[in-house]
XYZ file of C-alpha atoms in Angstrom:
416
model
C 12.829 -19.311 20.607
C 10.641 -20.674 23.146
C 11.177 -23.390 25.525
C 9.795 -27.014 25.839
C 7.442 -25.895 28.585
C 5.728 -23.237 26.179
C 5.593 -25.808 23.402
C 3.793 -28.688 25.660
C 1.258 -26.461 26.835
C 0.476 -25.270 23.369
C -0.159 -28.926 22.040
C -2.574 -29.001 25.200
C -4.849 -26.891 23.921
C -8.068 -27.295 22.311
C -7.813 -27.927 18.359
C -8.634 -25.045 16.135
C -9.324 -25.346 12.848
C -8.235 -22.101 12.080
C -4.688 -21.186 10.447
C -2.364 -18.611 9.666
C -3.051 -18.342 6.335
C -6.450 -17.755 6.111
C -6.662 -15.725 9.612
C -3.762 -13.483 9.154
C -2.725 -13.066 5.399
C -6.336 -12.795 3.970
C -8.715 -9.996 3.988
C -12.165 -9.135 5.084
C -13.315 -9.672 9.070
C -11.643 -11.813 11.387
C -14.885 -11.362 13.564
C -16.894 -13.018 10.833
C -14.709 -16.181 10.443
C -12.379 -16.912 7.591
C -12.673 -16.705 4.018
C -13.880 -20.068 2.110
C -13.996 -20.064 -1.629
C -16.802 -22.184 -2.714
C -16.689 -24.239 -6.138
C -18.501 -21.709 -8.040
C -15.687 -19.380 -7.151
C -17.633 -17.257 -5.070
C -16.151 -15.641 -1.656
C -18.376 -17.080 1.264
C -17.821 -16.216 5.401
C -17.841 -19.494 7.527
C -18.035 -19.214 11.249
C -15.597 -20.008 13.347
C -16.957 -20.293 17.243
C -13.733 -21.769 18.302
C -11.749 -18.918 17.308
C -13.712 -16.240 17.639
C -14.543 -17.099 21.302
C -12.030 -15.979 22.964
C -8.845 -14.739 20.721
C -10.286 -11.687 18.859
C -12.191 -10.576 22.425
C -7.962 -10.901 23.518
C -6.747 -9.367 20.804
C -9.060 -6.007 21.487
C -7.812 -6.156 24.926
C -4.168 -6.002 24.317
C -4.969 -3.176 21.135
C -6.820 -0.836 23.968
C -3.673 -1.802 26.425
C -0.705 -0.833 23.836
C -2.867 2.521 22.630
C -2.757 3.458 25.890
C 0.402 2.807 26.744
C 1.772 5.349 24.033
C -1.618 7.502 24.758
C 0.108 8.188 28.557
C 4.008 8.789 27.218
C 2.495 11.872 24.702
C 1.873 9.888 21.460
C -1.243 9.783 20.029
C -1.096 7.036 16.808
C -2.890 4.640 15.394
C -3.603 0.716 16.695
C -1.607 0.069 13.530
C 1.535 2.234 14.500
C 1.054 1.477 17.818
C 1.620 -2.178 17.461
C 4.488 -1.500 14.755
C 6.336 1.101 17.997
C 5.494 -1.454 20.598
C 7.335 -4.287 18.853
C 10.149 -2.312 17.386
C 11.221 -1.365 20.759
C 10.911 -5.121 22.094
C 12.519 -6.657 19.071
C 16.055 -6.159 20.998
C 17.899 -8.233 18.372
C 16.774 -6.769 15.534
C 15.287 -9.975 14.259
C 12.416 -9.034 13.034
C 11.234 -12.413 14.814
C 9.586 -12.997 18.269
C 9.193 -16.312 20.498
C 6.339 -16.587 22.910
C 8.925 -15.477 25.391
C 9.361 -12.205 24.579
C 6.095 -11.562 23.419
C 4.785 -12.511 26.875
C 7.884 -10.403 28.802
C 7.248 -7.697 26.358
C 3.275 -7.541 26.665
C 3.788 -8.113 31.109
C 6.412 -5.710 31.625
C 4.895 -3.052 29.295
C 1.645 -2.966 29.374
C 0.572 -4.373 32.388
C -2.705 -5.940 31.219
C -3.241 -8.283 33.739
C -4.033 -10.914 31.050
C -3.058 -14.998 32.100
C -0.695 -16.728 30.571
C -3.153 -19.308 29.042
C -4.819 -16.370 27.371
C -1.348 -15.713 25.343
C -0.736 -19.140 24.835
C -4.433 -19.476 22.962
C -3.192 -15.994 20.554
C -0.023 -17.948 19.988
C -1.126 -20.720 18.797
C -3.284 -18.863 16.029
C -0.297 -16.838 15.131
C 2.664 -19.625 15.642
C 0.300 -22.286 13.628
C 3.382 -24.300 12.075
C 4.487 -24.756 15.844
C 7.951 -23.040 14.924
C 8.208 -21.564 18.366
C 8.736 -17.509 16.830
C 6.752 -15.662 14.276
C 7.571 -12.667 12.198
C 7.171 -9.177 14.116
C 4.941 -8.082 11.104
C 2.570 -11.715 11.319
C 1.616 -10.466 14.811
C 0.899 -6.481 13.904
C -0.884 -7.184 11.003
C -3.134 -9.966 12.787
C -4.009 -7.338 15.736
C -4.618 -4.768 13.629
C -7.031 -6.797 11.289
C -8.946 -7.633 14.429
C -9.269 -3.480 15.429
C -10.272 -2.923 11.621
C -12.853 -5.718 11.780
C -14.085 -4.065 14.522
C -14.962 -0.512 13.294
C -18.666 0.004 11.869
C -19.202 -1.072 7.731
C -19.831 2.431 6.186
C -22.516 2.787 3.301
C -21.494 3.549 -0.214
C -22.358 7.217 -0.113
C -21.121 7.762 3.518
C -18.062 7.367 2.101
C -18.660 9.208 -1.248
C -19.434 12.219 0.915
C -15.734 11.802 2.192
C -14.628 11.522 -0.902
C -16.085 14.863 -1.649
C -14.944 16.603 1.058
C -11.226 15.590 0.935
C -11.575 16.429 -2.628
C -12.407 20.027 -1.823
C -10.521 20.260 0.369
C -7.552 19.462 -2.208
C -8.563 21.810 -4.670
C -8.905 24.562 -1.953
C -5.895 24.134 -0.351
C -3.739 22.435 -3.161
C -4.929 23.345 -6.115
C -5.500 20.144 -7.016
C -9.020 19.684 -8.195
C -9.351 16.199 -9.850
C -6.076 15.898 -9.456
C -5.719 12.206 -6.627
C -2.305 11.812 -7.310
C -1.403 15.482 -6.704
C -3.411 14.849 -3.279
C -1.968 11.337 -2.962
C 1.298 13.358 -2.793
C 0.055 15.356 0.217
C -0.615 12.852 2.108
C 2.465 10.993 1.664
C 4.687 13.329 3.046
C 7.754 10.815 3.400
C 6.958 10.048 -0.340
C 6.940 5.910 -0.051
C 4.618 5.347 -2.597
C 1.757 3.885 0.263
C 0.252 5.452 2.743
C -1.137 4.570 6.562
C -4.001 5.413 8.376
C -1.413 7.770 10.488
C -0.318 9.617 7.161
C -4.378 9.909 6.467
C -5.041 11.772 9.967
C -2.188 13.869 9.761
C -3.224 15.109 6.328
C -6.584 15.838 7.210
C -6.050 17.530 10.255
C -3.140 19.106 8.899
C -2.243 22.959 8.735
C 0.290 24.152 5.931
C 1.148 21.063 4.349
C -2.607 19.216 5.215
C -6.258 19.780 4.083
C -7.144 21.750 6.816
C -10.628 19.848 7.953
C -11.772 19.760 11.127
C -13.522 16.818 13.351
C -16.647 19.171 12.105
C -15.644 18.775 8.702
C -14.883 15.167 8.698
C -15.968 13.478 11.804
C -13.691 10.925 13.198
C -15.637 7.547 12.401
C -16.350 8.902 8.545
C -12.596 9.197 8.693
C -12.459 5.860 9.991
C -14.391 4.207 7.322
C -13.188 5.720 4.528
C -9.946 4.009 5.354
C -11.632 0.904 5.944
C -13.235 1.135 2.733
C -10.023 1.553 1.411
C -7.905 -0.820 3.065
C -10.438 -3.975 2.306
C -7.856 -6.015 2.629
C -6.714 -5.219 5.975
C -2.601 -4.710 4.591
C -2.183 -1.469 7.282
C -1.066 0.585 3.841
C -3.057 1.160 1.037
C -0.018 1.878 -2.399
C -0.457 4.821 -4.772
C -2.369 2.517 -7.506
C -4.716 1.196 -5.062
C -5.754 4.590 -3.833
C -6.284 6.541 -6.919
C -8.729 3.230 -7.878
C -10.099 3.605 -4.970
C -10.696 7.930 -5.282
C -11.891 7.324 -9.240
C -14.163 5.195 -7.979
C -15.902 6.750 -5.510
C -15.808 10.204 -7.057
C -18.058 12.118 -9.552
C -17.292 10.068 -13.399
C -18.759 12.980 -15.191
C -15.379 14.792 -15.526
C -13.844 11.889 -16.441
C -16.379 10.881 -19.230
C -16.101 14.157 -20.982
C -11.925 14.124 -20.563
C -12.305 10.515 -23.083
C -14.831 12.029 -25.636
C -12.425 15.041 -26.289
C -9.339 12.850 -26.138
C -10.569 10.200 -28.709
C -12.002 13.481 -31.179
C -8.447 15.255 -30.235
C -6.152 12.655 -32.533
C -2.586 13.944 -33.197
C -1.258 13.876 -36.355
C 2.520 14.393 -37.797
C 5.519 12.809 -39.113
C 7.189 10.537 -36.637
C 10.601 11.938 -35.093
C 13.135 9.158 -36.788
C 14.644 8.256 -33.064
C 16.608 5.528 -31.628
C 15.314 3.580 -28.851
C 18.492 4.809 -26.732
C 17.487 8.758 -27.446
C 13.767 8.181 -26.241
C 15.214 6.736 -22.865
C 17.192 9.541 -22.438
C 14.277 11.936 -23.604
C 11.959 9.723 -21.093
C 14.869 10.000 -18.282
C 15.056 13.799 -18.454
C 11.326 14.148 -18.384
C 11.187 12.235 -14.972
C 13.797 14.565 -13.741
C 12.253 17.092 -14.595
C 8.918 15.712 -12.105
C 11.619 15.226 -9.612
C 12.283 19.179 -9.494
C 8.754 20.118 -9.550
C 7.161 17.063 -7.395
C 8.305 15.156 -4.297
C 8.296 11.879 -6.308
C 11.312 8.847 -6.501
C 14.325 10.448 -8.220
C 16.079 7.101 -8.880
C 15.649 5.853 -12.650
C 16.445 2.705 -11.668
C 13.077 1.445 -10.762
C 10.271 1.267 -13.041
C 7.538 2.870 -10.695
C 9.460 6.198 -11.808
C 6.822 6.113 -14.863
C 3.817 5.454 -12.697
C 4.885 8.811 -11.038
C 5.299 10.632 -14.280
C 1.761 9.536 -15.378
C 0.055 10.671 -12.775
C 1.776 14.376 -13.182
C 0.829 14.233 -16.689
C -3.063 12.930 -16.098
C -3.828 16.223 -14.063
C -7.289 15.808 -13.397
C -6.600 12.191 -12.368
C -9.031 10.644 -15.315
C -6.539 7.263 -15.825
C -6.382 8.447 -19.558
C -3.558 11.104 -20.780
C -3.853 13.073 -24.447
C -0.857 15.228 -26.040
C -2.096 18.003 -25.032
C -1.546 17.001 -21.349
C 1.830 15.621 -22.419
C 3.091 18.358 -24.135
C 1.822 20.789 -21.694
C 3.722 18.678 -18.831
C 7.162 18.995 -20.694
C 6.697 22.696 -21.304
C 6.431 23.025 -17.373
C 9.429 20.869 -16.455
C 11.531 23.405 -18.504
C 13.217 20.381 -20.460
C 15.665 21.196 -23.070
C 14.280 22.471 -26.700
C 15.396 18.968 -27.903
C 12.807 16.737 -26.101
C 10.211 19.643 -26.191
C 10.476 19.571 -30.106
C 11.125 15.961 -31.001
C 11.076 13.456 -27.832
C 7.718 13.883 -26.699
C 6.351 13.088 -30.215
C 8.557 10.129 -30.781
C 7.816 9.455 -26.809
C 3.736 9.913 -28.028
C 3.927 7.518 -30.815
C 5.740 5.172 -28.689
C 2.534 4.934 -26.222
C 0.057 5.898 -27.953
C 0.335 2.763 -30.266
C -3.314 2.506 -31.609
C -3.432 6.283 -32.461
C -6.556 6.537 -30.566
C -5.373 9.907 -29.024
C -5.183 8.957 -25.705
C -2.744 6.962 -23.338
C -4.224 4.947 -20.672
C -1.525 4.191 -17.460
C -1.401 0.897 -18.378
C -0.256 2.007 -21.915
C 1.977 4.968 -20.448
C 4.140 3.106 -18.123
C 4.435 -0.734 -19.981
C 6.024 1.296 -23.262
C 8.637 3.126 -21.366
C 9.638 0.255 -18.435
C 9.829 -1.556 -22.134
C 12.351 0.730 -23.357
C 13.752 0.987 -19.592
C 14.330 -2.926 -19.749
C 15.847 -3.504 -23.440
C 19.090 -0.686 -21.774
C 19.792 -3.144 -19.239
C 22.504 -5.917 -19.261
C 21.934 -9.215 -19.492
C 23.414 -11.635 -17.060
C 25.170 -14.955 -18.728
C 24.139 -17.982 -16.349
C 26.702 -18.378 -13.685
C 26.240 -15.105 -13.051
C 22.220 -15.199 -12.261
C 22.716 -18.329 -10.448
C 24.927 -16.370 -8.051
C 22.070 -13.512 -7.973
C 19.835 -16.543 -7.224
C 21.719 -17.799 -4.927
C 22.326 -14.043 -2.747
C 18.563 -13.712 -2.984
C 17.964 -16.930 -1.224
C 20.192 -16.777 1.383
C 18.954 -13.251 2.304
C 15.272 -14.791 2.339
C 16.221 -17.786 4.423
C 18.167 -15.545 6.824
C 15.197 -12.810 7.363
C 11.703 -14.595 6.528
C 12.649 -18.531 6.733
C 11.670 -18.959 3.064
C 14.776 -20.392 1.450
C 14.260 -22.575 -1.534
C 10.201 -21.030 -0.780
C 9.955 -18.869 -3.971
C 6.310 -18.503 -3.827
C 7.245 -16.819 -0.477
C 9.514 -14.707 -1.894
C 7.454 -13.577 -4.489
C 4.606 -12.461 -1.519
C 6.764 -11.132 0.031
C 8.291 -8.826 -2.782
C 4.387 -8.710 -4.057
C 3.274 -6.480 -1.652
């Protein structure tokens, strides 16, 4: 915690009318000013003079000091990762919470900036805006690395199309994954944690075996550098599996994907329905995502729900959102499940998502039907029992994020 001294000082400064909440935990660019919504519900920019002045000039500083700090020991990462290393090493405690104390003995002994201690007191007081005396470890990462995003030029639309296009080649070349994002999703997130960082990016691209093999030639380093800004509007340092493979559909060619629908909606499947109990179609649905587990480096616990997500995006191969039987029933055959599912659990699995008999499954359809089924095997707890859940799960967010009895925080936080 910091002392009295630090906290006097603070309350000496100049008023800002900028806060943590719509400096830090928003999107967009920090340089610009913060966010305002206006009545109409439209996102406007309002300037900020105050805050801009001095802090995000600060801020750059100390991002150019920590990169090359790690730059000189042999590690070449990202602002992002750089930030995340620095303050993992400080965070002695294991916290995951800093006072102004140890930032400042952290930032002086470290780096060696030469910056005042006034200047650190005016970057904690945008970051420690509740005048708590510590922030989270994370608060003060994400705000530096917002600033070095805002920073970076705005790319044009087809700037980063052309990106798209190359890293899409480059896929198919090396992967043989041609349309496939999730397949190259995979790729990329080589410790398989369903998001990936700008560092997992760069070491994907510039990759040999396991990478996409393209060279600062191929894909310069600011067309790199925008793409991910593009991609990470929001400034979150990770951009999740769903959030990418928007992203890729987006930006690439929808001609593929437009002739994938017409031949899905003409396919239609008809047959008897596969009289099934909910409990067999779990386990049919279970040994199917085992079955991905084998053949792709995707989550093996069935416990979760994003299992499905997973086994969606196997099944869509050329990454169109939309799935047919065909796809479905060719996926099965390739996991080498038993004769059992291939026969009769996929069909009673089909008719299960594909509710409308359109012929198609979109992702949404996919994985709601089968965390549905998921949810109806699980137990449910009588009352005194969820109140003692309820109560766990508090104490564990008052002890580690200061949000007991906050379960709007909680949610955030879980939200990601």
């Amino acid at each position: 915690m910091a002392g009295g001294t630090e906290v006097d000082e603070l309350k000496a400064l100049p008023s800002s009318s900028a806060h943590r909440s719509s400096f830090i935990l928003q999107g967009g660019r920090p340089s610009s000013g913060h966010r305002r919504i206006s009545e109409s519900g439209e996102v406007t920019l309002r300037c900020n003079a105050t805050r801009s002045a001095g802090v995000e000039e600060l801020a750059s500083l100390l991002t150019d000091a920590v990169s090359g700090y790690y730059h000189e020991r042999g590690i070449h990462c990202s602002a992002g990762e750089a930030w995340v290393r620095f303050f993992g090493d400080c965070d002695v405690d294991g916290s995951g919470r800093i006072s102004f104390d140890e930032l400042e003995t952290a930032i002086r002994k470290r780096l060696r900036s030469g910056i005042s201690r006034y200047q650190l007191l005016v970057l904690w007081r945008q970051l420690d805006s509740d005048n708590s005396g510590e922030v989270s470890v994370e608060e003060v990462v994400q705000f530096l690395y917002r600033v070095d995003l805002s920073s970076w030029p705005e790319a044009e639309v087809q700037s980063v199309k052309r990106a798209v296009r190359r890293l899409h080649k480059a896929g198919a070349m090396w992967h043989q994954a041609a349309g496939n994002w999730y397949k190259i999703f995979l790729q990329i997130d080589f410790q398989s944690r369903g998001f990936i960082t700008l560092d997992d990016l760069k070491r994907a691209v510039r990759g040999g075996f396991y990478g996409f093999r393209l060279s600062a030639q191929d894909l310069p380093d600011d067309q790199l550098h925008q793409l991910w800004k593009a991609m990470d509007d929001q400034g979150d340092m990770r951009v999740p599996l769903r959030k990418f493979l928007a992203f890729m559909r987006r930006m690439d060619s929808p001609a593929s994907q437009l002739k994938k629908r017409t031949r899905q909606v003409s396919e239609g499947v008809d047959w008897d329905v596969p009289e099934l109990s909910m409990e067999q179609m779990l386990l049919a649905a279970k040994e199917l995502a085992r079955g991905m587990a084998r053949l792709r480096r995707a989550p093996t616990s069935l416990n979760t729900p994003e299992v499905w997500t997973h086994l969606f995006q196997m099944i869509d191969s050329d990454g169109s959102g939309r799935m047919s039987f065909a796809e479905f029933e060719d996926c099965a055959r390739k996991m080498e499940v038993s004769e059992h599912v291939q026969e009769l659990g996929i069909k009673a699995l089909w008719c299960l998502v594909d509710a409308d008999r359109s012929g198609q499954a979109t992702e949404r359809d996919f994985v709601l039907a089968l965390y549905r089924l998921q949810l109806d095997s699980w137990q449910s707890l009588e009352r005194p029992e969820l109140q003692k859940a309820m109560e766990k799960l508090n104490a564990a967010a008052d002890k580690w994020h200061r949000a007991g009895g906050n379960w709007f925080k909680v949610l955030s936080i879980c939200d990601e």
